[in-house]
Short mmCIF file of C-alpha atoms in Angstrom, two decimals:
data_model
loop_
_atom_site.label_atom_id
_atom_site.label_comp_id
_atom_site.label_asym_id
_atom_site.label_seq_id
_atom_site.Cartn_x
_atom_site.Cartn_y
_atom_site.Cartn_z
CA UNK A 1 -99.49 -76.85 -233.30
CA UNK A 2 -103.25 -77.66 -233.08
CA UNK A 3 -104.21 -75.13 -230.05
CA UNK A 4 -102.43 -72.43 -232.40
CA UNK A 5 -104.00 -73.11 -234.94
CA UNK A 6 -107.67 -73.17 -233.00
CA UNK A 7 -106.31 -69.90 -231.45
CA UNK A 8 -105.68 -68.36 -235.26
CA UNK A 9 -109.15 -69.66 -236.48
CA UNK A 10 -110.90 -67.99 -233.45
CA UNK A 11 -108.84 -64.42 -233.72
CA UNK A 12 -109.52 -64.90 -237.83
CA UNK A 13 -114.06 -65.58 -237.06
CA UNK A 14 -113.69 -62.62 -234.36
CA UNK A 15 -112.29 -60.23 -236.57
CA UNK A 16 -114.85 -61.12 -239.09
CA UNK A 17 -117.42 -60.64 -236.82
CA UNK A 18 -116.37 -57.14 -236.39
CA UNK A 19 -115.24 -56.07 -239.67
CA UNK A 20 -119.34 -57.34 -240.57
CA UNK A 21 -120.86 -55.11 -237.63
CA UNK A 22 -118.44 -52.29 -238.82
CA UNK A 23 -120.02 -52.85 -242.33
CA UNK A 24 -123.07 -53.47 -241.22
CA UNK A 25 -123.05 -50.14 -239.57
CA UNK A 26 -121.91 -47.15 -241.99
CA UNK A 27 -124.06 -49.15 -244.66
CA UNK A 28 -127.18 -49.12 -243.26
CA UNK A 29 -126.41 -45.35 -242.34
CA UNK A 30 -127.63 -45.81 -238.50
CA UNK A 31 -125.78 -46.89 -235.23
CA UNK A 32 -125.85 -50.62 -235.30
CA UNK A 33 -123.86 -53.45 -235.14
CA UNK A 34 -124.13 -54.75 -232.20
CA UNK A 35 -127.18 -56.45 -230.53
CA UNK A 36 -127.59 -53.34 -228.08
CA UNK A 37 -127.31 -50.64 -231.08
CA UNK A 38 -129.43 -51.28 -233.75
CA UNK A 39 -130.58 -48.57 -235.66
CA UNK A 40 -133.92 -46.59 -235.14
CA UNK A 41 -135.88 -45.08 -237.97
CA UNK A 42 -136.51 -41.75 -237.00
CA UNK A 43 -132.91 -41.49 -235.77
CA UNK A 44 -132.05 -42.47 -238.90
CA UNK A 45 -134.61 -40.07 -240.53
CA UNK A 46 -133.61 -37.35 -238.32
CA UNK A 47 -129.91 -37.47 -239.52
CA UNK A 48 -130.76 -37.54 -243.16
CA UNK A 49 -132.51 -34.10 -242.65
CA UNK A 50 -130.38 -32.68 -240.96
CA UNK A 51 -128.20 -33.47 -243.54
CA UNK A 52 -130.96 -32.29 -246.29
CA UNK A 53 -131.28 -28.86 -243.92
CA UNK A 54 -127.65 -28.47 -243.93
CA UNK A 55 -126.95 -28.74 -247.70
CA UNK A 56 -129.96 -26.45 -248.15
CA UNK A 57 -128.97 -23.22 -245.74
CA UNK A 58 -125.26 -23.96 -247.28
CA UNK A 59 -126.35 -23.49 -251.04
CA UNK A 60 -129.53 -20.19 -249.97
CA UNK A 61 -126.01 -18.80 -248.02
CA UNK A 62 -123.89 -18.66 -251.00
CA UNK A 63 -126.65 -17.49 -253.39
CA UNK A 64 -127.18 -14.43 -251.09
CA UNK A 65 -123.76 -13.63 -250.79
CA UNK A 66 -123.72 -13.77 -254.60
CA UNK A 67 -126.84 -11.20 -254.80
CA UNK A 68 -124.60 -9.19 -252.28
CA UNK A 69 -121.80 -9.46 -254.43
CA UNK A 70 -123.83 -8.68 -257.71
CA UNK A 71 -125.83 -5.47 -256.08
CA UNK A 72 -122.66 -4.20 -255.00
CA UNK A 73 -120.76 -4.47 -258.52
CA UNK A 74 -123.54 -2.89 -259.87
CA UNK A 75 -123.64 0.36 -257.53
CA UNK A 76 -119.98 1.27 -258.42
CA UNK A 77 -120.82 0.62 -261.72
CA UNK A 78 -123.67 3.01 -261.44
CA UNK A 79 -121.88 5.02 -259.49
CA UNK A 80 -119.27 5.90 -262.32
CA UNK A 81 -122.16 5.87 -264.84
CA UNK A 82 -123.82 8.99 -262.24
CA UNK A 83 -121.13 10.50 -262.57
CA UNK A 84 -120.53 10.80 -266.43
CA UNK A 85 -124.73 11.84 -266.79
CA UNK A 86 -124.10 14.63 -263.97
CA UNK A 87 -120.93 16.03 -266.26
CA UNK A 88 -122.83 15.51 -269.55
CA UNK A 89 -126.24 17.54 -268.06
CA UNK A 90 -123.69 20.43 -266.49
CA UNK A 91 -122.31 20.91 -269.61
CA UNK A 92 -125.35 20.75 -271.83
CA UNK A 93 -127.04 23.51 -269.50
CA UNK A 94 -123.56 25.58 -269.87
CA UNK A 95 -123.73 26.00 -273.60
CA UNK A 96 -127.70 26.50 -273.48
CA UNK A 97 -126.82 29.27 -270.92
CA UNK A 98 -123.64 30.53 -272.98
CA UNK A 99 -125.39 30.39 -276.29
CA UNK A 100 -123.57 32.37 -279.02
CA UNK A 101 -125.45 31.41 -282.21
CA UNK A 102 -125.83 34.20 -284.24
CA UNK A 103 -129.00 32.20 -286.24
CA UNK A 104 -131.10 31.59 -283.81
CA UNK A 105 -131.98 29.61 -280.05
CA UNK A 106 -132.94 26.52 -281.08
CA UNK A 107 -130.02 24.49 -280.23
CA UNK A 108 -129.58 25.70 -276.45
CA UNK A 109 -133.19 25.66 -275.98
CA UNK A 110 -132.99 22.01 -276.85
CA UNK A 111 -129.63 21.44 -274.51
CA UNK A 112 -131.21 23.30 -271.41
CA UNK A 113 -134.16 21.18 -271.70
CA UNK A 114 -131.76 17.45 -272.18
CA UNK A 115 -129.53 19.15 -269.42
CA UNK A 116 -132.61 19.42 -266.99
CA UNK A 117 -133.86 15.94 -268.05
CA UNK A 118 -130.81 14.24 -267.53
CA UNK A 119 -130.00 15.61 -264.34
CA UNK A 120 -133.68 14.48 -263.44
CA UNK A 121 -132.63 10.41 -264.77
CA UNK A 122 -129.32 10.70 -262.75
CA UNK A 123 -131.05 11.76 -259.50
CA UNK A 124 -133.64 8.80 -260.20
CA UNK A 125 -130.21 6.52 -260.68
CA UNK A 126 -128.83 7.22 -257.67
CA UNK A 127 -132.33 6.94 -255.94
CA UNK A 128 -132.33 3.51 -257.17
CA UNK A 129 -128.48 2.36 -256.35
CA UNK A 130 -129.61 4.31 -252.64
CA UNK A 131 -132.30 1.54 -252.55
CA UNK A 132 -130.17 -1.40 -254.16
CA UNK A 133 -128.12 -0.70 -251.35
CA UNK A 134 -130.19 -0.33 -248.39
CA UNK A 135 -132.96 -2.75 -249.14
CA UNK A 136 -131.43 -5.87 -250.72
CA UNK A 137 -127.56 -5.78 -249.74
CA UNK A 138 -127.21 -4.66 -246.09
CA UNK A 139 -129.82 -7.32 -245.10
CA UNK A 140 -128.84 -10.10 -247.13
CA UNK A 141 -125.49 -9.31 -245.90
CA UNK A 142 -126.12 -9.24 -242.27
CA UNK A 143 -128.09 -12.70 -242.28
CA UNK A 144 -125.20 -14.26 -244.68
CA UNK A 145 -122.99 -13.03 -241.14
CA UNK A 146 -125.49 -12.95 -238.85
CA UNK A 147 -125.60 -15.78 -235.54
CA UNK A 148 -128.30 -17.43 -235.65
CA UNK A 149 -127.04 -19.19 -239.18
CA UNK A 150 -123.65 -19.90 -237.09
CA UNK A 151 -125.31 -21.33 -234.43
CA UNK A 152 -127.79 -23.76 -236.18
CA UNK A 153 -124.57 -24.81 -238.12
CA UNK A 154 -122.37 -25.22 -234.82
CA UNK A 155 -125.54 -27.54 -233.52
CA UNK A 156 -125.53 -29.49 -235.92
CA UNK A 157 -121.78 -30.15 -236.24
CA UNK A 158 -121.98 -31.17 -232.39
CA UNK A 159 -124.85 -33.43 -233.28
CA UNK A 160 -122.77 -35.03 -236.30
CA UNK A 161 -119.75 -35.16 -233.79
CA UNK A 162 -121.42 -36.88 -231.14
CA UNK A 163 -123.25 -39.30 -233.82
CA UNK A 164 -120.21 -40.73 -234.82
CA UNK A 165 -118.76 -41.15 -231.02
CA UNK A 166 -122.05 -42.96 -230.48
CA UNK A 167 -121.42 -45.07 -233.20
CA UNK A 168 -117.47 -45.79 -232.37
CA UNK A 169 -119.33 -46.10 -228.73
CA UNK A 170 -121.43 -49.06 -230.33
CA UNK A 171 -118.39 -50.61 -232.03
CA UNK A 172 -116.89 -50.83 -228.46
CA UNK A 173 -119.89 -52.48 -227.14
CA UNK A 174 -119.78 -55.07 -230.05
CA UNK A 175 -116.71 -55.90 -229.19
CA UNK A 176 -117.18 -56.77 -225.34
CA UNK A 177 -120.12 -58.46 -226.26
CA UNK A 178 -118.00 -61.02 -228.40
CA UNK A 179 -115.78 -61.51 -225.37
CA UNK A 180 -118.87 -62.66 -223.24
CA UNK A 181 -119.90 -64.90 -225.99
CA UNK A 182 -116.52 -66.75 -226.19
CA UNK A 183 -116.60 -67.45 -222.64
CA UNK A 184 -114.42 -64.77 -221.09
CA UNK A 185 -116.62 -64.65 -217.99
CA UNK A 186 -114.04 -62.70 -216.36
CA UNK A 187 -116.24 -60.49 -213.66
CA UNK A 188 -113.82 -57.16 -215.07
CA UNK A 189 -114.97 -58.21 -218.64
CA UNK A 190 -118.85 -58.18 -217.66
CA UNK A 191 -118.21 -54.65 -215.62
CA UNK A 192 -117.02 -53.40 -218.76
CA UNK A 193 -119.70 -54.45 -220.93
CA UNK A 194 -122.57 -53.38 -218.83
CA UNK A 195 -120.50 -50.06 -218.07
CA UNK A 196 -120.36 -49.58 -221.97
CA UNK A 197 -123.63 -50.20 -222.93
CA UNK A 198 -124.87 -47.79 -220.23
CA UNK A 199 -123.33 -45.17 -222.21
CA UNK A 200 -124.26 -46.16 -225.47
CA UNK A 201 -127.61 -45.53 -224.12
CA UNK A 202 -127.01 -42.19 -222.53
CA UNK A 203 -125.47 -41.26 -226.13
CA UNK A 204 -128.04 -42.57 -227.80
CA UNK A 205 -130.31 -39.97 -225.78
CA UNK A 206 -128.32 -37.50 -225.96
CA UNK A 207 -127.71 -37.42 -229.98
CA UNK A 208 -131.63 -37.80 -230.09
CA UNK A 209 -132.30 -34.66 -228.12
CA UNK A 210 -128.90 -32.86 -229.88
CA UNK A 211 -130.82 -34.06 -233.22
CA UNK A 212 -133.71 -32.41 -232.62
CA UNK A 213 -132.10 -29.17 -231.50
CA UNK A 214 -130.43 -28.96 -234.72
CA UNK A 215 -133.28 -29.84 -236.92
CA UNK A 216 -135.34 -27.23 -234.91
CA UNK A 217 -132.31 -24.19 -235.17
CA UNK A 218 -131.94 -25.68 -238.71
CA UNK A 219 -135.62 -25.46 -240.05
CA UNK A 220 -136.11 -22.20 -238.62
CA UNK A 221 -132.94 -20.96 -240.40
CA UNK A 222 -133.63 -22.48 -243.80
CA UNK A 223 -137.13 -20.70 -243.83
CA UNK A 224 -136.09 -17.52 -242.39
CA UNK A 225 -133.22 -17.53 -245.61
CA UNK A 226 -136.18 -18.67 -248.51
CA UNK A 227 -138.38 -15.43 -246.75
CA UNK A 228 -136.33 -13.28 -246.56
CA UNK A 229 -134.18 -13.90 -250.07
CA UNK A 230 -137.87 -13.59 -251.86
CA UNK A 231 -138.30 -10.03 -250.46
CA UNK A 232 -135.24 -8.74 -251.23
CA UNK A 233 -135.24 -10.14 -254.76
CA UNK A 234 -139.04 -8.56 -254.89
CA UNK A 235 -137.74 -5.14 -253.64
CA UNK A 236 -134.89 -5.25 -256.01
CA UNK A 237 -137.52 -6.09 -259.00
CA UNK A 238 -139.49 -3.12 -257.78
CA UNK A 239 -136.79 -0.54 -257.03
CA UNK A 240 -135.70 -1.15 -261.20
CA UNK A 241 -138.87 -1.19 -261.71
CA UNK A 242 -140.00 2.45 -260.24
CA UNK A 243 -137.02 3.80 -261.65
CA UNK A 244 -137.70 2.56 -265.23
CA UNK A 245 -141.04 3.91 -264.66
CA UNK A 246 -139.82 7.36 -264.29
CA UNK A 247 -137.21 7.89 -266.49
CA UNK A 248 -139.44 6.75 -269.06
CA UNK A 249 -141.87 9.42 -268.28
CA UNK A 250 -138.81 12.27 -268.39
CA UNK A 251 -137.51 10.92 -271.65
CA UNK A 252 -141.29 10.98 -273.02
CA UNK A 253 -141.31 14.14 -271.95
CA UNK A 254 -138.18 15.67 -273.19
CA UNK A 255 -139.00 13.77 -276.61
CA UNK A 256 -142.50 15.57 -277.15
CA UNK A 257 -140.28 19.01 -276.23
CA UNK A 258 -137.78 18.01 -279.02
CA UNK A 259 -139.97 16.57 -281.53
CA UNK A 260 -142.74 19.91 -281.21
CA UNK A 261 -139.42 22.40 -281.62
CA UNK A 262 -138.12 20.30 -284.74
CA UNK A 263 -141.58 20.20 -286.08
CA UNK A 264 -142.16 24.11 -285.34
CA UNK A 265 -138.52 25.00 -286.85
CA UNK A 266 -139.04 21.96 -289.94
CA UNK A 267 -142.48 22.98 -290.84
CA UNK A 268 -142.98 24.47 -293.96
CA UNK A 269 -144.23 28.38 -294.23
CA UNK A 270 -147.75 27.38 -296.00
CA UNK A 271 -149.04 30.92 -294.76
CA UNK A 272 -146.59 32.13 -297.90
CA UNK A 273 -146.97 29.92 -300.46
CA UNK A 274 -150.54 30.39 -300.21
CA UNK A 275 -150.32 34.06 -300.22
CA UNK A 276 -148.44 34.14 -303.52
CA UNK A 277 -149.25 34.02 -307.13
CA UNK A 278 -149.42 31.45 -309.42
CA UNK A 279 -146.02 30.52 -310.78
CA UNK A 280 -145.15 31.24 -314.88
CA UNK A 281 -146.08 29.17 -316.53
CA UNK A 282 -144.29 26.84 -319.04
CA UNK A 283 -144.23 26.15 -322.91
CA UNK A 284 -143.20 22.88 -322.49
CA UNK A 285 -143.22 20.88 -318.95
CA UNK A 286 -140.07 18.96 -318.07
CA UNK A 287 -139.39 18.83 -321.73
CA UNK A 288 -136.54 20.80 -323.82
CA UNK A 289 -136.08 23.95 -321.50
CA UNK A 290 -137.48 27.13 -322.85
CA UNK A 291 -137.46 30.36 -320.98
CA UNK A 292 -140.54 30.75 -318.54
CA UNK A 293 -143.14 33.59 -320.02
CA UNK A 294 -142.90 36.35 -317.35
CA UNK A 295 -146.19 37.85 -315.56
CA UNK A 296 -143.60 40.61 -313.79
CA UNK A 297 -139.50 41.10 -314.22
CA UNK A 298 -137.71 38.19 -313.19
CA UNK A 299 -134.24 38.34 -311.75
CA UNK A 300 -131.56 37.57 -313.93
CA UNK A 301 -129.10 35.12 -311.61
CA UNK A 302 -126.18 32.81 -312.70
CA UNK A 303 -127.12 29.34 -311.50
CA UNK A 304 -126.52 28.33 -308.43
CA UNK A 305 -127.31 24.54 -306.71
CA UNK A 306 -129.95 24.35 -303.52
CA UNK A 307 -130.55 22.24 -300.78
CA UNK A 308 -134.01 21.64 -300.21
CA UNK A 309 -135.03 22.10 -296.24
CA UNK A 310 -138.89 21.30 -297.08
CA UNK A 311 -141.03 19.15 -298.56
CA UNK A 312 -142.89 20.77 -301.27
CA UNK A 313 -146.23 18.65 -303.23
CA UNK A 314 -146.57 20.02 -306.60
CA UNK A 315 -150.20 21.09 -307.32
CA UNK A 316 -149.62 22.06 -311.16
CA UNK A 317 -147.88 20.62 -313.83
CA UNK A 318 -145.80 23.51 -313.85
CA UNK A 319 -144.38 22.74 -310.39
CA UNK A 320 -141.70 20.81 -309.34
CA UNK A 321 -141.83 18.46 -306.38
CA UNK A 322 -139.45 18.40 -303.36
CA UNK A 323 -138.34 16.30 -300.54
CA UNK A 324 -136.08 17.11 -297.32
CA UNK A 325 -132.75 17.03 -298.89
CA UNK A 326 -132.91 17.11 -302.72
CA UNK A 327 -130.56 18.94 -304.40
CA UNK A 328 -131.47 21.63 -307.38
CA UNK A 329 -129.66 23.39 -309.93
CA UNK A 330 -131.54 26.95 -309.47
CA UNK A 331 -131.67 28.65 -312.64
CA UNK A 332 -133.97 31.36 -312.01
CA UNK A 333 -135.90 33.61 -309.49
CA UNK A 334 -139.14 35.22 -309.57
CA UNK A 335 -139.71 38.37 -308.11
CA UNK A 336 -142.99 36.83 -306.53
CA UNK A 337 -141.55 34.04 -304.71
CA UNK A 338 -141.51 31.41 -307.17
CA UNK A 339 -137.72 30.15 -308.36
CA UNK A 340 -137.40 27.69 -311.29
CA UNK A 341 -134.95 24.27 -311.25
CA UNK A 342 -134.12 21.32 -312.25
CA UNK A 343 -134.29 18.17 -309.85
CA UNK A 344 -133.52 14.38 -310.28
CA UNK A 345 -134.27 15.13 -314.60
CA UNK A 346 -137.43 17.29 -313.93
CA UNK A 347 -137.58 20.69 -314.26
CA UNK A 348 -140.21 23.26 -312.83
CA UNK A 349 -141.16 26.51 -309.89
CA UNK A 350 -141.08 25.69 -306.74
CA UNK A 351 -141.26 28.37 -303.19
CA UNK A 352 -137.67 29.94 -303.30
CA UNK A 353 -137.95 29.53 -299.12
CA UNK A 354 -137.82 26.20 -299.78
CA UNK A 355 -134.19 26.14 -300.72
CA UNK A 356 -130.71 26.90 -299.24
CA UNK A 357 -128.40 27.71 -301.24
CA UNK A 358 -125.24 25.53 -301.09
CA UNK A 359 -121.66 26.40 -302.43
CA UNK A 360 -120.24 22.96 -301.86
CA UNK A 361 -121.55 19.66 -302.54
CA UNK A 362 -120.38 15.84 -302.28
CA UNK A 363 -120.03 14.85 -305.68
CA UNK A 364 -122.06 11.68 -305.00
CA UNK A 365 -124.95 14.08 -303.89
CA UNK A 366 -124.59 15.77 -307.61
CA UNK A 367 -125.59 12.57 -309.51
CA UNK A 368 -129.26 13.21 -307.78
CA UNK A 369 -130.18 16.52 -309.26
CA UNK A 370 -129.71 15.03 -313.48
#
């Protein structure tokens, strides 16, 4: 019973010994454990770049794939939104073409001009989705698939591979050593030992030189990726910005057009008002109404409500003032011009061209004139 238990106590101290070089080994992140392995500090720094390099190209591969992805989206997108602009500008210029207003051109001079400016913006949009395409997703795409990310990746899976066949290399070694130590000096046993610390060492030289391939193919990788991301994000910037640029110059363009023909068309005919007589005058301003004194016959109307389409700045007290879009009860017109009204309580002449007359009315819009 004693030599077993001896026997148990030695089998229970030797399996301690290598459960501590086991721990000793994965927590100190190197090789060691055993008095032949222990670990070396640039392996060790080595390894943790690698590691560094690895989560680095992983994370600058999936954000271009996700810039590939995005670009992409957005030229369908703006692909559709080409094609809607193109059928809106063909069918502005067909009704400035087909124009059937009986009143005037204003209208299709106004489309031909938004047609011609909006087939200008599409052709700029499809410059730009042209460029999206070309300059920022076909290369990002061919680096996120291209070799030499594979093949800094597959070197430095080999070097992890043969890392941790060094290390179960080391925990072999450990445990021949212990043998020796207890006095096993069985020639076979020694053979061993010596035969498996020579290759410990030739792994050891062998994940140093793997380790510095991979680091090299790694690095290289990493920094080609940051380079190359920057310029395609910088020629993406540019590309929006250029075509910003331009279609803010057509729609200046088309808006100075617009705003000149509304302002031609809006402007009030001051060559006429000047040109005409003074308007009657009144016994009583915007008072009790009494009937204007006539310098020349006067038309004899029913009343009739107006829509005014200028602004009109009284210069008498006799006059009545206007803005775009008051309403007045007409109640007469002068022969020269001048037609007399009631707006918003006040009554007075104003330039008949002023007005439109207007049979029907919103009844909210008749509260305005009393």
């Amino acid at each position: 019973m004693e030599a077993i238990r001896k026997q148990a106590t030695k089998l229970r101290e030797q399996v301690a010994r290598q459960q501590q070089a086991v721990l000793k080994q994965f927590g100190a992140g190197g090789y060691g454990g055993s008095d032949n392995f222990v670990t070396d500090e640039a392996e060790f720094q080595q390894h943790q770049k690698l590691e560094k390099l690895y989560i680095s190209t992983r994370a600058a591969k999936h954000f271009q794939r996700d810039i590939v992805r995005g670009v992409e989206g957005y030229i369908v997108t703006g692909s559709k939104q080409v094609e809607i602009g193109t059928k809106l500008s063909e069918d502005s210029r067909k009704y400035g073409v087909d124009n059937t207003c009986t009143s005037g051109n204003t209208l299709s001079k106004a489309a031909l001009s938004f047609a011609r400016a909006r087939a200008q913006m599409e052709k700029e949009h499809g410059n730009l989705l042209k460029a999206l395409g070309t300059q920022v997703a076909e290369p990002l795409r061919a680096m996120v698939m291209g070799a030499p990310l594979d093949d800094a990746r597959h070197l430095a899976q080999r070097y992890d591979r043969m890392r941790q066949e060094a290390e179960a290399q080391a925990i072999e070694v450990s445990k021949r050593q212990a043998k020796v130590r207890e006095g096993m000096c069985n020639p076979d046993i020694a053979l061993k030992l010596e035969a498996a610390e020579s290759k410990l060492q030739d792994m050891k030289s062998n994940v140093a030189i793997l380790g510095k391939e991979a680091a090299a193919a790694m690095s290289a990788v990493e920094a080609q990726q940051q380079r190359l991301t920057l310029q395609r994000l910088i020629a993406m910037v540019e590309s929006e910005r250029t075509y910003h640029q331009r279609v803010l110059q057509i729609l200046d363009q088309l808006e100075d057009e617009m705003t000149s023909e509304r302002q031609r068309i809006e402007a009030p005919p001051s060559s006429t008002v000047d040109s005409m007589p003074p308007p009657p005058a009144y016994e009583e301003v915007n008072g009790v109404f009494t009937s204007p004194t006539h310098n020349g016959s006067t038309d004899s109307i029913s009343y009739f409500l107006g829509e005014a389409i200028y602004s009109y700045q009284a210069e008498s007290d006799v006059e009545l003032n206007l803005s775009v879009g008051d309403y007045v009860v007409v109640r007469k017109v002068s022969n020269n011009g001048w037609a007399e009204g009631e707006c918003k309580g006040k009554a007075g002449w104003f330039p008949y061209n002023y007005i439109e007359r207007r049979d029907r009315v919103l009844a909210s819009k008749m509260t305005e004139v009393y």
